[in-house]
Amino acid sequence: MATRGRWAVAAMFLTNGFIMGSWAPQIPLLLPRHQISEFTLGLLILGLGLGAVAAMAVSGGLIARHGSRPVLRGFAIAASGTLLAVVLAPNLWLLAATMAVMGALIGCMDVAMNANAVEVERRLGRAIMSSSHGFWSLGGFVGGGVGGWIIASQGAVVHAALVSGLALALVLAVGPRLDGAPPVPRVAGTAGQKHRHWPRSFTIYLIGLMALASMVPEGAVLDWAALYLARDLGSSVSTSGLAFAAFAGSMALMRFAGDGLRNRFGAVVTLRVSGAVAAAGLLGAAFAPLAPLAIGCFAIAGLGIANMVPITLSAAGNLPGLGAGVGISIVTMMGYSGILVAPASIGFVAEHIGYRVTYATLALLLVGVALLARQVAAADDRQVH
């Protein structure tokens, strides 16, 4: 059952990444379709992110009450049609509403699939988190890679309909095979001690900030790389979508190798080297004179960023004196706000200082994570229960 559940949750990660990757080439088309500015687009993306972060707490409560399996299936089915709803929105107000709903459903699905992966990991007795995130990146690679081509040849509506149909078919096929265990085990405490949702440990919040700093560049590539290539480097729609596709594809390859690298070199060294490689890639993309070179640099950045968040999640789940479920939930909430909320602010900043300076500045965040790599030493002490 656990082995079958492992591949089922991997398919959920794949589907979630496929939807988000397919969203990337649709973003630049919102500007002419609704006659809006980059500032307004930034507000819309902010609404998408706020919807996701706000809904994550709802998802956590539902998982605690009903278990990860039914919650994941429900949100995955609902999330499958969100891209089509956004593309079909007839006016700006409905666009804002559908984008907020899209963020909420994608965010809830994200929490549920990570919770399910944690439980499958424990049942199998081995790590699967890095490779699970690898399947997400693989889905993003496929969605971003073919999305621009389909839009250019068939149109935005046909593309969105195909994405929604494929996502729904995959979710319905693998849903019954999910492992139905609870997402986060209860943490035994002393008599009279209640479960603490917000612990006083400084380290867990520092790791959360590291996860956030690792995810901010990921969100910046997802939401703005296509526009950067189109505006600054003169790329076509089909080419601009390749920026996130290359980024996500390299992330997928490296994440499938992530557990092996951590076992060989340790979490601290792996995170330190990953941060340096990611920073170098973003710097290269920021100063690239041609689109192909920028796409290649985004791919290098993806190699570095690939295992940074899985390592922080593993460290959070193994901090001494802190329950695994509590640590993972805090780092997930803090980290995912980077990919969901921060890109909206990046859009505002980029409108004034340009995308090149913005991506170069984000590289400094990754250098900071590399310098704090010793904080994730607990990731090497993971105990499977």
PDB file of N, CA, C and O in Angstrom, residues 150-175:
ATOM      1  N   ILE A 150       1.624  25.650 -27.539  1.00  0.00           N
ATOM      2  CA  ILE A 150       0.189  25.409 -27.736  1.00  0.00           C
ATOM      3  C   ILE A 150      -0.566  26.729 -27.828  1.00  0.00           C
ATOM      4  O   ILE A 150      -1.468  26.894 -28.662  1.00  0.00           O
ATOM      5  N   ILE A 151      -0.197  27.682 -26.969  1.00  0.00           N
ATOM      6  CA  ILE A 151      -0.859  28.991 -27.014  1.00  0.00           C
ATOM      7  C   ILE A 151      -0.631  29.659 -28.365  1.00  0.00           C
ATOM      8  O   ILE A 151      -1.548  30.225 -28.969  1.00  0.00           O
ATOM      9  N   ALA A 152       0.603  29.587 -28.855  1.00  0.00           N
ATOM     10  CA  ALA A 152       0.919  30.233 -30.127  1.00  0.00           C
ATOM     11  C   ALA A 152       0.192  29.595 -31.302  1.00  0.00           C
ATOM     12  O   ALA A 152      -0.181  30.276 -32.253  1.00  0.00           O
ATOM     13  N   SER A 153      -0.034  28.288 -31.215  1.00  0.00           N
ATOM     14  CA  SER A 153      -0.637  27.588 -32.354  1.00  0.00           C
ATOM     15  C   SER A 153      -2.145  27.404 -32.225  1.00  0.00           C
ATOM     16  O   SER A 153      -2.860  27.402 -33.227  1.00  0.00           O
ATOM     17  N   GLN A 154      -2.641  27.252 -30.986  1.00  0.00           N
ATOM     18  CA  GLN A 154      -4.055  26.937 -30.794  1.00  0.00           C
ATOM     19  C   GLN A 154      -4.827  28.007 -30.024  1.00  0.00           C
ATOM     20  O   GLN A 154      -6.049  27.989 -30.028  1.00  0.00           O
ATOM     21  N   GLY A 155      -4.133  28.868 -29.330  1.00  0.00           N
ATOM     22  CA  GLY A 155      -4.808  29.903 -28.560  1.00  0.00           C
ATOM     23  C   GLY A 155      -4.826  29.599 -27.072  1.00  0.00           C
ATOM     24  O   GLY A 155      -4.666  28.453 -26.642  1.00  0.00           O
ATOM     25  N   ALA A 156      -5.050  30.650 -26.274  1.00  0.00           N
ATOM     26  CA  ALA A 156      -4.995  30.531 -24.820  1.00  0.00           C
ATOM     27  C   ALA A 156      -6.116  29.655 -24.263  1.00  0.00           C
ATOM     28  O   ALA A 156      -5.909  28.888 -23.318  1.00  0.00           O
ATOM     29  N   VAL A 157      -7.323  29.756 -24.826  1.00  0.00           N
ATOM     30  CA  VAL A 157      -8.455  29.001 -24.289  1.00  0.00           C
ATOM     31  C   VAL A 157      -8.266  27.502 -24.521  1.00  0.00           C
ATOM     32  O   VAL A 157      -8.504  26.686 -23.629  1.00  0.00           O
ATOM     33  N   VAL A 158      -7.856  27.127 -25.715  1.00  0.00           N
ATOM     34  CA  VAL A 158      -7.626  25.712 -26.012  1.00  0.00           C
ATOM     35  C   VAL A 158      -6.538  25.161 -25.098  1.00  0.00           C
ATOM     36  O   VAL A 158      -6.655  24.052 -24.553  1.00  0.00           O
ATOM     37  N   HIS A 159      -5.489  25.938 -24.905  1.00  0.00           N
ATOM     38  CA  HIS A 159      -4.408  25.501 -24.018  1.00  0.00           C
ATOM     39  C   HIS A 159      -4.918  25.265 -22.598  1.00  0.00           C
ATOM     40  O   HIS A 159      -4.653  24.228 -21.983  1.00  0.00           O
ATOM     41  N   ALA A 160      -5.670  26.221 -22.059  1.00  0.00           N
ATOM     42  CA  ALA A 160      -6.188  26.086 -20.700  1.00  0.00           C
ATOM     43  C   ALA A 160      -7.137  24.904 -20.566  1.00  0.00           C
ATOM     44  O   ALA A 160      -7.136  24.197 -19.548  1.00  0.00           O
ATOM     45  N   ALA A 161      -7.955  24.682 -21.588  1.00  0.00           N
ATOM     46  CA  ALA A 161      -8.880  23.546 -21.560  1.00  0.00           C
ATOM     47  C   ALA A 161      -8.123  22.219 -21.572  1.00  0.00           C
ATOM     48  O   ALA A 161      -8.483  21.272 -20.848  1.00  0.00           O
ATOM     49  N   LEU A 162      -7.080  22.121 -22.369  1.00  0.00           N
ATOM     50  CA  LEU A 162      -6.273  20.900 -22.404  1.00  0.00           C
ATOM     51  C   LEU A 162      -5.603  20.653 -21.055  1.00  0.00           C
ATOM     52  O   LEU A 162      -5.578  19.516 -20.557  1.00  0.00           O
ATOM     53  N   VAL A 163      -5.055  21.704 -20.463  1.00  0.00           N
ATOM     54  CA  VAL A 163      -4.397  21.565 -19.155  1.00  0.00           C
ATOM     55  C   VAL A 163      -5.386  21.089 -18.108  1.00  0.00           C
ATOM     56  O   VAL A 163      -5.109  20.157 -17.340  1.00  0.00           O
ATOM     57  N   SER A 164      -6.556  21.700 -18.055  1.00  0.00           N
ATOM     58  CA  SER A 164      -7.557  21.324 -17.056  1.00  0.00           C
ATOM     59  C   SER A 164      -8.036  19.892 -17.261  1.00  0.00           C
ATOM     60  O   SER A 164      -8.206  19.137 -16.294  1.00  0.00           O
ATOM     61  N   GLY A 165      -8.251  19.501 -18.505  1.00  0.00           N
ATOM     62  CA  GLY A 165      -8.704  18.141 -18.781  1.00  0.00           C
ATOM     63  C   GLY A 165      -7.681  17.096 -18.412  1.00  0.00           C
ATOM     64  O   GLY A 165      -8.014  16.067 -17.796  1.00  0.00           O
ATOM     65  N   LEU A 166      -6.432  17.331 -18.769  1.00  0.00           N
ATOM     66  CA  LEU A 166      -5.365  16.382 -18.429  1.00  0.00           C
ATOM     67  C   LEU A 166      -5.158  16.290 -16.931  1.00  0.00           C
ATOM     68  O   LEU A 166      -4.974  15.197 -16.378  1.00  0.00           O
ATOM     69  N   ALA A 167      -5.192  17.427 -16.249  1.00  0.00           N
ATOM     70  CA  ALA A 167      -5.006  17.428 -14.802  1.00  0.00           C
ATOM     71  C   ALA A 167      -6.121  16.659 -14.107  1.00  0.00           C
ATOM     72  O   ALA A 167      -5.872  15.846 -13.200  1.00  0.00           O
ATOM     73  N   LEU A 168      -7.353  16.898 -14.510  1.00  0.00           N
ATOM     74  CA  LEU A 168      -8.486  16.206 -13.891  1.00  0.00           C
ATOM     75  C   LEU A 168      -8.415  14.701 -14.137  1.00  0.00           C
ATOM     76  O   LEU A 168      -8.679  13.900 -13.225  1.00  0.00           O
ATOM     77  N   ALA A 169      -8.065  14.299 -15.343  1.00  0.00           N
ATOM     78  CA  ALA A 169      -7.978  12.872 -15.656  1.00  0.00           C
ATOM     79  C   ALA A 169      -6.929  12.182 -14.792  1.00  0.00           C
ATOM     80  O   ALA A 169      -7.161  11.079 -14.265  1.00  0.00           O
ATOM     81  N   LEU A 170      -5.775  12.825 -14.599  1.00  0.00           N
ATOM     82  CA  LEU A 170      -4.720  12.221 -13.792  1.00  0.00           C
ATOM     83  C   LEU A 170      -5.116  12.141 -12.331  1.00  0.00           C
ATOM     84  O   LEU A 170      -4.882  11.123 -11.658  1.00  0.00           O
ATOM     85  N   VAL A 171      -5.739  13.204 -11.819  1.00  0.00           N
ATOM     86  CA  VAL A 171      -6.170  13.218 -10.415  1.00  0.00           C
ATOM     87  C   VAL A 171      -7.200  12.123 -10.149  1.00  0.00           C
ATOM     88  O   VAL A 171      -7.131  11.411  -9.135  1.00  0.00           O
ATOM     89  N   LEU A 172      -8.165  11.974 -11.039  1.00  0.00           N
ATOM     90  CA  LEU A 172      -9.188  10.943 -10.854  1.00  0.00           C
ATOM     91  C   LEU A 172      -8.595   9.539 -10.942  1.00  0.00           C
ATOM     92  O   LEU A 172      -9.057   8.607 -10.266  1.00  0.00           O
ATOM     93  N   ALA A 173      -7.558   9.379 -11.758  1.00  0.00           N
ATOM     94  CA  ALA A 173      -6.949   8.056 -11.927  1.00  0.00           C
ATOM     95  C   ALA A 173      -6.154   7.619 -10.707  1.00  0.00           C
ATOM     96  O   ALA A 173      -6.195   6.456 -10.308  1.00  0.00           O
ATOM     97  N   VAL A 174      -5.415   8.545 -10.099  1.00  0.00           N
ATOM     98  CA  VAL A 174      -4.512   8.153  -8.998  1.00  0.00           C
ATOM     99  C   VAL A 174      -5.124   8.372  -7.628  1.00  0.00           C
ATOM    100  O   VAL A 174      -4.607   7.839  -6.635  1.00  0.00           O
ATOM    101  N   GLY A 175      -6.206   9.146  -7.545  1.00  0.00           N
ATOM    102  CA  GLY A 175      -6.808   9.437  -6.247  1.00  0.00           C
ATOM    103  C   GLY A 175      -7.098   8.216  -5.397  1.00  0.00           C
ATOM    104  O   GLY A 175      -6.757   8.179  -4.207  1.00  0.00           O
TER     105      GLY A 175
END
